[in-house]
Amino acid sequence: MAVGLAVLVPLASTASAATCATAWNSSSVYTGSMTASYNGHNWQAKWWTQGETPGTVDVWADQGTCSGGSNGGSGDSCNYPAWAAGRNYVTGDIVKYTDGKYYVAEHDNPGYDPVISTWYWEPYTCGGGTNPPNNGSFVVSEAQFNRMFPGRNSFYTYSGLTTALSAYPGFAKTGSDTVKKQEAAAFLANVGHETGGLVHIVEQNTANYPHYCDASKSYGCPAGQAAYYGRGPIQLSWNYNYKAAGDALGINLLNNPNLVQTDSAIAWKTGLWYWNTQTGPGTMTPHNAMVNGSGFGETIRSINGSIECNGGNPGQVQSRINSYQNFAAILGVPTGGNLSC
């Protein structure tokens, strides 16, 4: 399992197990054995997690009740360090700026000024529980997301997805309420199919890894010939796709492809990049297919149509359709027509 970029959280005091550890924070990344307090209990992370509330998901081990210390019920403690110029920050870090306000790092950065570098920092409402951006406004609730992917890898966090939405504000926000939910269901059905139900972070066939370097490109494969294998919800692959996605998102993925398997929000953004901007072997983007009424079948064609559509692999097509029908039902909307390709 990939190890996330962690915001270090102090472990509970060994002198007194009943003393509350630092309060859990929805924007922080926790890795196995890290401890945080929430609702009067200390909790220990079993593995990589971000935005998954202790006590409601099976990634936290209850360490028992606690009192005092920095226990917080909402997970939005305001006790964050002061920002320092030139210090390296990672996605999810929260700092207090010289204006007295708080900011959360949206991308790794070497200490850029939060009020100038808005790509790297977003205002953070301390105590309000409103971050990450767009959380709560997505047409799929966290409970519905968990229902869709009961066995998902904890890397694919709901908060990572809702953070990524800011990159493509038209996604699941175009058209009627029904169309918005249909697009969200279609996207999640396709990425779920690509990853075995949001289980796989990287491509499982390692023999393919050296094949994804197109050396004819002027920029080549600076991260290594075998560095551009499938990663993330859309299984982004090939050096030219890493470059194109990175250029669009403002992230140097050509030189740092591993970000797609270590940063949940970046991984989700690559999936949304393909969905909203790429036609693949089809004639339209998956986003346009759903908002313009062309149907779910055209999203399959744009993602893997050259292999699956027109009788290429009807079993795979039906698998995608089944997931879409299931997810649309969870969201309470009809599927619309043109399901197959």
Phi, psi and omega in degrees: 000139181291146178263128183282171175279113194265142165264113189295133178237125183301142175288157177299150182299132178283344180286332181213107183294340182275355178279132183289136175286179175303139184299140176300142179231131186294337182269346183279151175261132178240140175246170185311131178088351175291149185237143176214157178255147180201128178051046175079010178231150167270142182229141178245126180292135178277330180199190182303132178205149174210127175077006180260113189295129175303136178095341181248351177226157186270049175238000181239138175257126181290122180262007177100174183290156178214166179212158179070203179062222184244032181302136179224137181278329186267346183079015182235058178298141180265010182270069182252151184290159177288143177295143179229124178297136177086355177273140179285130177240151178242161181308128180102345176297141178239135182226159173258122183273172182294343177275003179085359181261163182254148180222144178247135180288122177273338178213154176303143178201155183271044176087034177294153181292123184299331183270355178252314183268080184288343175291326185267340184227147174231146175301143181239125179272102185287124178089349184269343180066026185264356183256154005288167180304143177076349179298129181100336180262353178290142184290347176254121179284165179297323179296319178293320177300315179295326178292324179292325185231068184295336181249022186292157172290137183295348175298323183276077185279152174295319180294326176297320178294312183292330174295321183291339184301333182296338181289331181223080187296345178279344182293128180055025176225016182247133178088198182289169177300324179295315180296320179301315180289324177297319179295317179298317179296320181294316179299311182293327177295317181290315180289330175296320178295318182295334188243012181066038180087036184058040177261313186270129176271322181238159177302135186277335180273091184294340179296337180281343191307315183288354187272354188260024178247111175267095185291350180286344178290144185298332182272349176061215183229073187298338180274357181116150185299325184261024188264353190248037177287171184295132178219152171079185187296331179260001183054055179304129181215164184079140181300323182291330176286323176297319179294313183296315179295317179297318178298318181293325185265353182075030181231136182278078181280338178298319179269341183229060182297337182294344177301332182288341178250002179239347181237112185300315182296318178296319178302312179296323180296325178294324176295317179291327176301310181297313184301320187266344187232346188248138177266342181055222179279002180268197182244000181207161176287153175303323177302311180295325179301319184280322184277342181256008173082015179283341172099163184299327181303325180288336175290324176297317181298323182285339182265312184213031186296330182292341180255322189260326188281171180055038177084006183296317178203079184299332179295318178293320177299315181294325177298317178295317180298317180300317179296317180298316179299319179296314183290322177298322178295320178298324180273355175075033180231155175288161182279336189080177183268187176055056184281332187253172178227000000 
